[in-house]
Amino acid sequence: EHPDMATSLSNLAELYADQGRYAEAEPLHQRSLAIAEKVLGPEHPDVATSLNNLAGLYGVQGRYVEAEPLHQRSLAIGEKVLGPEHPDVANSLNNLAVLYADQGRYAEAELLYRRSLVIREKMLSPEHPDVAHSINNLAVLYSKQGRYAEAEPLLRQSLSINEKVLGPEHPDVATGLNNLAELFRLQSRYTEAEPLLSRSKQITEKVLGPQHPDMTL
């Protein structure tokens, strides 16, 4: 029941989750959470992390009813223990927003994405990769709602930050290019979309290899 054991269990669970081995990952996450709660206390930041990990596992399986209270509890712990403007709170807000967006609860998701973005801009810097991530998430949310005019400048801003901070051949840049291309495709702006997709493919193939799963997207 040592905290390091909880960390090891969580790491193994994440490995299984990445392979889609959810049935094997779940009991490890649950055991990790139980150890953290018992040894560290129910309001320790590590407990919040364990809650978030288990909620994420439920979320990718579409088990939203089980995931939501875990995300909410993780957020509440972070706000109480770390403060309402801590970067970890921004992460929790973002994760809960993703859960809402996946369910089509766009108004709730937008509020959380915006709050997460404000915290990250204030506590990290306007050009931090996490800020770019928040901007991208908000843009994708707008795109899902057909709010293309609002989404496009955000996607361009997110892409610009990542190109500047991470470099022009980073995988996150490839993702940003894909997202912007998809926005163009939805508007039948195929001539603009094609070079973005081509560049994204070149980055992915060079950095991750021609056999990487992203090459099939």
PDB file of C-alpha atoms in Angstrom:
ATOM      1  CA  GLU A   1       0.000   0.000   0.000  1.00  0.00           C
ATOM      2  CA  HIS A   2       2.940   2.363  -0.517  1.00  0.00           C
ATOM      3  CA  PRO A   3       2.194   5.416  -2.716  1.00  0.00           C
ATOM      4  CA  ASP A   4       4.862   4.279  -5.175  1.00  0.00           C
ATOM      5  CA  MET A   5       2.903   1.064  -5.626  1.00  0.00           C
ATOM      6  CA  ALA A   6      -0.131   3.135  -6.572  1.00  0.00           C
ATOM      7  CA  THR A   7       1.972   4.936  -9.166  1.00  0.00           C
ATOM      8  CA  SER A   8       3.227   1.652 -10.637  1.00  0.00           C
ATOM      9  CA  LEU A   9      -0.305   0.275 -10.835  1.00  0.00           C
ATOM     10  CA  SER A  10      -1.473   3.445 -12.563  1.00  0.00           C
ATOM     11  CA  ASN A  11       1.366   3.310 -15.080  1.00  0.00           C
ATOM     12  CA  LEU A  12       0.610  -0.293 -15.962  1.00  0.00           C
ATOM     13  CA  ALA A  13      -3.077   0.544 -16.265  1.00  0.00           C
ATOM     14  CA  GLU A  14      -2.278   3.378 -18.665  1.00  0.00           C
ATOM     15  CA  LEU A  15      -0.186   0.990 -20.765  1.00  0.00           C
ATOM     16  CA  TYR A  16      -3.118  -1.416 -20.997  1.00  0.00           C
ATOM     17  CA  ALA A  17      -5.532   1.422 -21.775  1.00  0.00           C
ATOM     18  CA  ASP A  18      -3.320   2.620 -24.626  1.00  0.00           C
ATOM     19  CA  GLN A  19      -3.626  -0.861 -26.118  1.00  0.00           C
ATOM     20  CA  GLY A  20      -7.380  -0.939 -25.665  1.00  0.00           C
ATOM     21  CA  ARG A  21      -7.083  -3.542 -22.906  1.00  0.00           C
ATOM     22  CA  TYR A  22      -9.675  -1.769 -20.797  1.00  0.00           C
ATOM     23  CA  ALA A  23     -10.820  -4.764 -18.767  1.00  0.00           C
ATOM     24  CA  GLU A  24      -7.262  -5.248 -17.521  1.00  0.00           C
ATOM     25  CA  ALA A  25      -6.674  -1.546 -16.919  1.00  0.00           C
ATOM     26  CA  GLU A  26      -9.767  -0.894 -14.837  1.00  0.00           C
ATOM     27  CA  PRO A  27      -8.975  -2.974 -11.715  1.00  0.00           C
ATOM     28  CA  LEU A  28      -5.440  -1.546 -11.653  1.00  0.00           C
ATOM     29  CA  HIS A  29      -6.734   2.019 -11.716  1.00  0.00           C
ATOM     30  CA  GLN A  30      -9.260   1.149  -9.021  1.00  0.00           C
ATOM     31  CA  ARG A  31      -6.588  -0.414  -6.837  1.00  0.00           C
ATOM     32  CA  SER A  32      -4.269   2.554  -7.359  1.00  0.00           C
ATOM     33  CA  LEU A  33      -7.074   4.908  -6.320  1.00  0.00           C
ATOM     34  CA  ALA A  34      -7.869   2.863  -3.224  1.00  0.00           C
ATOM     35  CA  ILE A  35      -4.231   2.936  -2.089  1.00  0.00           C
ATOM     36  CA  ALA A  36      -3.933   6.678  -2.642  1.00  0.00           C
ATOM     37  CA  GLU A  37      -7.144   7.395  -0.734  1.00  0.00           C
ATOM     38  CA  LYS A  38      -6.107   5.217   2.199  1.00  0.00           C
ATOM     39  CA  VAL A  39      -2.483   6.281   2.494  1.00  0.00           C
ATOM     40  CA  LEU A  40      -2.616   9.926   1.393  1.00  0.00           C
ATOM     41  CA  GLY A  41      -6.175  10.895   2.309  1.00  0.00           C
ATOM     42  CA  PRO A  42      -9.285  11.517   0.204  1.00  0.00           C
ATOM     43  CA  GLU A  43      -8.321  15.070  -0.767  1.00  0.00           C
ATOM     44  CA  HIS A  44      -4.703  14.601  -1.808  1.00  0.00           C
ATOM     45  CA  PRO A  45      -3.715  15.788  -5.305  1.00  0.00           C
ATOM     46  CA  ASP A  46      -2.581  12.250  -6.170  1.00  0.00           C
ATOM     47  CA  VAL A  47      -6.111  11.052  -5.432  1.00  0.00           C
ATOM     48  CA  ALA A  48      -7.389  13.656  -7.876  1.00  0.00           C
ATOM     49  CA  THR A  49      -4.980  12.267 -10.479  1.00  0.00           C
ATOM     50  CA  SER A  50      -6.156   8.703  -9.854  1.00  0.00           C
ATOM     51  CA  LEU A  51      -9.787   9.792 -10.151  1.00  0.00           C
ATOM     52  CA  ASN A  52      -9.004  11.529 -13.417  1.00  0.00           C
ATOM     53  CA  ASN A  53      -7.242   8.445 -14.806  1.00  0.00           C
ATOM     54  CA  LEU A  54     -10.141   6.149 -13.967  1.00  0.00           C
ATOM     55  CA  ALA A  55     -12.629   8.661 -15.357  1.00  0.00           C
ATOM     56  CA  GLY A  56     -10.620   8.860 -18.568  1.00  0.00           C
ATOM     57  CA  LEU A  57     -10.755   5.086 -18.909  1.00  0.00           C
ATOM     58  CA  TYR A  58     -14.514   5.141 -18.516  1.00  0.00           C
ATOM     59  CA  GLY A  59     -14.810   8.040 -20.953  1.00  0.00           C
ATOM     60  CA  VAL A  60     -13.032   6.304 -23.832  1.00  0.00           C
ATOM     61  CA  GLN A  61     -15.440   3.388 -23.384  1.00  0.00           C
ATOM     62  CA  GLY A  62     -18.474   5.678 -23.510  1.00  0.00           C
ATOM     63  CA  ARG A  63     -19.237   5.027 -19.838  1.00  0.00           C
ATOM     64  CA  TYR A  64     -20.072   8.664 -19.284  1.00  0.00           C
ATOM     65  CA  VAL A  65     -22.376   8.212 -16.296  1.00  0.00           C
ATOM     66  CA  GLU A  66     -19.549   6.567 -14.369  1.00  0.00           C
ATOM     67  CA  ALA A  67     -16.893   8.986 -15.573  1.00  0.00           C
ATOM     68  CA  GLU A  68     -18.624  12.280 -14.811  1.00  0.00           C
ATOM     69  CA  PRO A  69     -18.712  12.116 -10.980  1.00  0.00           C
ATOM     70  CA  LEU A  70     -15.066  11.042 -10.918  1.00  0.00           C
ATOM     71  CA  HIS A  71     -14.047  14.027 -13.051  1.00  0.00           C
ATOM     72  CA  GLN A  72     -16.146  16.323 -10.879  1.00  0.00           C
ATOM     73  CA  ARG A  73     -14.594  14.993  -7.685  1.00  0.00           C
ATOM     74  CA  SER A  74     -11.096  15.328  -9.145  1.00  0.00           C
ATOM     75  CA  LEU A  75     -11.868  18.929 -10.064  1.00  0.00           C
ATOM     76  CA  ALA A  76     -13.261  19.693  -6.606  1.00  0.00           C
ATOM     77  CA  ILE A  77     -10.133  18.325  -4.900  1.00  0.00           C
ATOM     78  CA  GLY A  78      -7.867  20.388  -7.132  1.00  0.00           C
ATOM     79  CA  GLU A  79      -9.819  23.586  -6.560  1.00  0.00           C
ATOM     80  CA  LYS A  80      -9.817  23.090  -2.796  1.00  0.00           C
ATOM     81  CA  VAL A  81      -6.243  21.912  -2.269  1.00  0.00           C
ATOM     82  CA  LEU A  82      -4.336  23.627  -5.074  1.00  0.00           C
ATOM     83  CA  GLY A  83      -6.495  26.681  -5.675  1.00  0.00           C
ATOM     84  CA  PRO A  84      -8.924  27.601  -8.471  1.00  0.00           C
ATOM     85  CA  GLU A  85      -6.199  28.853 -10.826  1.00  0.00           C
ATOM     86  CA  HIS A  86      -3.706  26.001 -10.604  1.00  0.00           C
ATOM     87  CA  PRO A  87      -2.676  24.381 -13.916  1.00  0.00           C
ATOM     88  CA  ASP A  88      -3.890  21.012 -12.623  1.00  0.00           C
ATOM     89  CA  VAL A  89      -7.334  22.549 -12.172  1.00  0.00           C
ATOM     90  CA  ALA A  90      -7.175  23.700 -15.785  1.00  0.00           C
ATOM     91  CA  ASN A  91      -6.393  20.095 -16.771  1.00  0.00           C
ATOM     92  CA  SER A  92      -9.395  18.821 -14.799  1.00  0.00           C
ATOM     93  CA  LEU A  93     -11.662  21.424 -16.386  1.00  0.00           C
ATOM     94  CA  ASN A  94     -10.423  20.411 -19.815  1.00  0.00           C
ATOM     95  CA  ASN A  95     -10.994  16.709 -19.145  1.00  0.00           C
ATOM     96  CA  LEU A  96     -14.534  17.279 -17.910  1.00  0.00           C
ATOM     97  CA  ALA A  97     -15.188  19.489 -20.940  1.00  0.00           C
ATOM     98  CA  VAL A  98     -14.051  16.679 -23.240  1.00  0.00           C
ATOM     99  CA  LEU A  99     -16.528  14.361 -21.538  1.00  0.00           C
ATOM    100  CA  TYR A 100     -19.347  16.860 -22.068  1.00  0.00           C
ATOM    101  CA  ALA A 101     -18.360  17.483 -25.692  1.00  0.00           C
ATOM    102  CA  ASP A 102     -18.369  13.747 -26.415  1.00  0.00           C
ATOM    103  CA  GLN A 103     -21.984  13.674 -25.228  1.00  0.00           C
ATOM    104  CA  GLY A 104     -23.009  16.686 -27.282  1.00  0.00           C
ATOM    105  CA  ARG A 105     -23.327  18.873 -24.178  1.00  0.00           C
ATOM    106  CA  TYR A 106     -21.655  21.715 -26.016  1.00  0.00           C
ATOM    107  CA  ALA A 107     -22.787  24.655 -23.883  1.00  0.00           C
ATOM    108  CA  GLU A 108     -21.415  23.036 -20.732  1.00  0.00           C
ATOM    109  CA  ALA A 109     -18.217  22.028 -22.495  1.00  0.00           C
ATOM    110  CA  GLU A 110     -17.629  25.521 -23.849  1.00  0.00           C
ATOM    111  CA  LEU A 111     -17.790  27.118 -20.402  1.00  0.00           C
ATOM    112  CA  LEU A 112     -15.219  24.682 -19.038  1.00  0.00           C
ATOM    113  CA  TYR A 113     -12.917  24.991 -22.057  1.00  0.00           C
ATOM    114  CA  ARG A 114     -12.987  28.769 -21.726  1.00  0.00           C
ATOM    115  CA  ARG A 115     -12.232  28.665 -18.012  1.00  0.00           C
ATOM    116  CA  SER A 116      -9.384  26.217 -18.594  1.00  0.00           C
ATOM    117  CA  LEU A 117      -7.969  28.497 -21.291  1.00  0.00           C
ATOM    118  CA  VAL A 118      -8.077  31.561 -19.041  1.00  0.00           C
ATOM    119  CA  ILE A 119      -6.186  29.734 -16.285  1.00  0.00           C
ATOM    120  CA  ARG A 120      -3.542  28.412 -18.654  1.00  0.00           C
ATOM    121  CA  GLU A 121      -2.983  31.781 -20.303  1.00  0.00           C
ATOM    122  CA  LYS A 122      -2.598  33.421 -16.896  1.00  0.00           C
ATOM    123  CA  MET A 123      -0.522  30.796 -15.116  1.00  0.00           C
ATOM    124  CA  LEU A 124       1.590  29.409 -17.954  1.00  0.00           C
ATOM    125  CA  SER A 125       1.939  32.055 -20.716  1.00  0.00           C
ATOM    126  CA  PRO A 126      -0.040  32.896 -23.858  1.00  0.00           C
ATOM    127  CA  GLU A 127       2.287  30.793 -26.023  1.00  0.00           C
ATOM    128  CA  HIS A 128       2.484  27.646 -23.911  1.00  0.00           C
ATOM    129  CA  PRO A 129       1.603  24.353 -25.678  1.00  0.00           C
ATOM    130  CA  ASP A 130      -1.166  23.749 -23.135  1.00  0.00           C
ATOM    131  CA  VAL A 131      -2.694  27.073 -24.169  1.00  0.00           C
ATOM    132  CA  ALA A 132      -2.544  25.933 -27.782  1.00  0.00           C
ATOM    133  CA  HIS A 133      -4.258  22.709 -26.723  1.00  0.00           C
ATOM    134  CA  SER A 134      -7.090  24.621 -25.024  1.00  0.00           C
ATOM    135  CA  ILE A 135      -7.534  26.878 -28.031  1.00  0.00           C
ATOM    136  CA  ASN A 136      -7.630  23.852 -30.327  1.00  0.00           C
ATOM    137  CA  ASN A 137     -10.234  22.101 -28.193  1.00  0.00           C
ATOM    138  CA  LEU A 138     -12.454  25.150 -28.181  1.00  0.00           C
ATOM    139  CA  ALA A 139     -12.085  25.483 -31.954  1.00  0.00           C
ATOM    140  CA  VAL A 140     -12.990  21.834 -32.551  1.00  0.00           C
ATOM    141  CA  LEU A 141     -16.043  22.312 -30.343  1.00  0.00           C
ATOM    142  CA  TYR A 142     -17.132  25.251 -32.502  1.00  0.00           C
ATOM    143  CA  SER A 143     -16.501  23.246 -35.646  1.00  0.00           C
ATOM    144  CA  LYS A 144     -18.775  20.450 -34.414  1.00  0.00           C
ATOM    145  CA  GLN A 145     -21.535  23.027 -34.042  1.00  0.00           C
ATOM    146  CA  GLY A 146     -20.974  24.505 -37.488  1.00  0.00           C
ATOM    147  CA  ARG A 147     -19.516  27.695 -36.026  1.00  0.00           C
ATOM    148  CA  TYR A 148     -16.794  27.755 -38.654  1.00  0.00           C
ATOM    149  CA  ALA A 149     -16.126  31.498 -38.613  1.00  0.00           C
ATOM    150  CA  GLU A 150     -15.312  31.288 -34.895  1.00  0.00           C
ATOM    151  CA  ALA A 151     -13.330  28.073 -35.191  1.00  0.00           C
ATOM    152  CA  GLU A 152     -10.950  29.063 -37.978  1.00  0.00           C
ATOM    153  CA  PRO A 153      -8.983  31.879 -36.247  1.00  0.00           C
ATOM    154  CA  LEU A 154      -8.612  29.709 -33.150  1.00  0.00           C
ATOM    155  CA  LEU A 155      -7.262  26.785 -35.148  1.00  0.00           C
ATOM    156  CA  ARG A 156      -4.804  29.099 -36.867  1.00  0.00           C
ATOM    157  CA  GLN A 157      -3.727  30.555 -33.512  1.00  0.00           C
ATOM    158  CA  SER A 158      -3.222  27.124 -31.966  1.00  0.00           C
ATOM    159  CA  LEU A 159      -1.222  25.964 -34.978  1.00  0.00           C
ATOM    160  CA  SER A 160       0.926  29.103 -34.900  1.00  0.00           C
ATOM    161  CA  ILE A 161       1.785  28.617 -31.209  1.00  0.00           C
ATOM    162  CA  ASN A 162       2.771  24.992 -31.716  1.00  0.00           C
ATOM    163  CA  GLU A 163       4.879  25.749 -34.793  1.00  0.00           C
ATOM    164  CA  LYS A 164       6.717  28.460 -32.885  1.00  0.00           C
ATOM    165  CA  VAL A 165       7.198  26.656 -29.581  1.00  0.00           C
ATOM    166  CA  LEU A 166       7.420  22.987 -30.591  1.00  0.00           C
ATOM    167  CA  GLY A 167       8.868  23.324 -34.073  1.00  0.00           C
ATOM    168  CA  PRO A 168       7.370  22.879 -37.558  1.00  0.00           C
ATOM    169  CA  GLU A 169       7.682  19.088 -37.543  1.00  0.00           C
ATOM    170  CA  HIS A 170       6.153  18.240 -34.167  1.00  0.00           C
ATOM    171  CA  PRO A 171       3.248  15.743 -34.098  1.00  0.00           C
ATOM    172  CA  ASP A 172       1.015  18.382 -32.482  1.00  0.00           C
ATOM    173  CA  VAL A 173       1.620  20.568 -35.526  1.00  0.00           C
ATOM    174  CA  ALA A 174       0.470  17.687 -37.736  1.00  0.00           C
ATOM    175  CA  THR A 175      -2.690  17.413 -35.626  1.00  0.00           C
ATOM    176  CA  GLY A 176      -3.306  21.137 -35.947  1.00  0.00           C
ATOM    177  CA  LEU A 177      -2.903  20.958 -39.697  1.00  0.00           C
ATOM    178  CA  ASN A 178      -5.366  18.073 -39.832  1.00  0.00           C
ATOM    179  CA  ASN A 179      -7.922  19.967 -37.768  1.00  0.00           C
ATOM    180  CA  LEU A 180      -7.681  23.054 -39.940  1.00  0.00           C
ATOM    181  CA  ALA A 181      -7.925  20.933 -43.079  1.00  0.00           C
ATOM    182  CA  GLU A 182     -11.029  19.224 -41.710  1.00  0.00           C
ATOM    183  CA  LEU A 183     -12.600  22.621 -41.088  1.00  0.00           C
ATOM    184  CA  PHE A 184     -11.936  23.550 -44.707  1.00  0.00           C
ATOM    185  CA  ARG A 185     -13.294  20.215 -45.924  1.00  0.00           C
ATOM    186  CA  LEU A 186     -16.553  20.748 -44.037  1.00  0.00           C
ATOM    187  CA  GLN A 187     -16.934  24.012 -45.923  1.00  0.00           C
ATOM    188  CA  SER A 188     -16.002  22.408 -49.284  1.00  0.00           C
ATOM    189  CA  ARG A 189     -12.778  24.454 -49.352  1.00  0.00           C
ATOM    190  CA  TYR A 190     -10.865  21.526 -50.807  1.00  0.00           C
ATOM    191  CA  THR A 191      -8.118  23.527 -52.486  1.00  0.00           C
ATOM    192  CA  GLU A 192      -7.116  24.957 -49.106  1.00  0.00           C
ATOM    193  CA  ALA A 193      -7.449  21.643 -47.283  1.00  0.00           C
ATOM    194  CA  GLU A 194      -5.260  19.543 -49.594  1.00  0.00           C
ATOM    195  CA  PRO A 195      -1.835  21.147 -48.912  1.00  0.00           C
ATOM    196  CA  LEU A 196      -2.487  21.060 -45.172  1.00  0.00           C
ATOM    197  CA  LEU A 197      -3.246  17.344 -45.274  1.00  0.00           C
ATOM    198  CA  SER A 198      -0.183  16.733 -47.408  1.00  0.00           C
ATOM    199  CA  ARG A 199       2.069  18.579 -44.989  1.00  0.00           C
ATOM    200  CA  SER A 200       0.503  16.806 -42.004  1.00  0.00           C
ATOM    201  CA  LYS A 201       1.169  13.449 -43.653  1.00  0.00           C
ATOM    202  CA  GLN A 202       4.809  14.366 -44.317  1.00  0.00           C
ATOM    203  CA  ILE A 203       5.337  15.352 -40.676  1.00  0.00           C
ATOM    204  CA  THR A 204       3.698  12.215 -39.337  1.00  0.00           C
ATOM    205  CA  GLU A 205       5.623   9.934 -41.673  1.00  0.00           C
ATOM    206  CA  LYS A 206       8.952  11.604 -40.862  1.00  0.00           C
ATOM    207  CA  VAL A 207       8.546  11.873 -37.094  1.00  0.00           C
ATOM    208  CA  LEU A 208       6.449   8.817 -36.232  1.00  0.00           C
ATOM    209  CA  GLY A 209       7.284   6.498 -39.125  1.00  0.00           C
ATOM    210  CA  PRO A 210       5.291   5.260 -42.136  1.00  0.00           C
ATOM    211  CA  GLN A 211       3.694   2.411 -40.153  1.00  0.00           C
ATOM    212  CA  HIS A 212       2.329   4.582 -37.338  1.00  0.00           C
ATOM    213  CA  PRO A 213      -1.477   4.287 -36.832  1.00  0.00           C
ATOM    214  CA  ASP A 214      -1.901   8.010 -37.508  1.00  0.00           C
ATOM    215  CA  MET A 215      -0.796   7.393 -41.094  1.00  0.00           C
ATOM    216  CA  THR A 216      -4.104   5.600 -41.702  1.00  0.00           C
ATOM    217  CA  LEU A 217      -6.219   8.571 -40.607  1.00  0.00           C
TER     218      LEU A 217
END
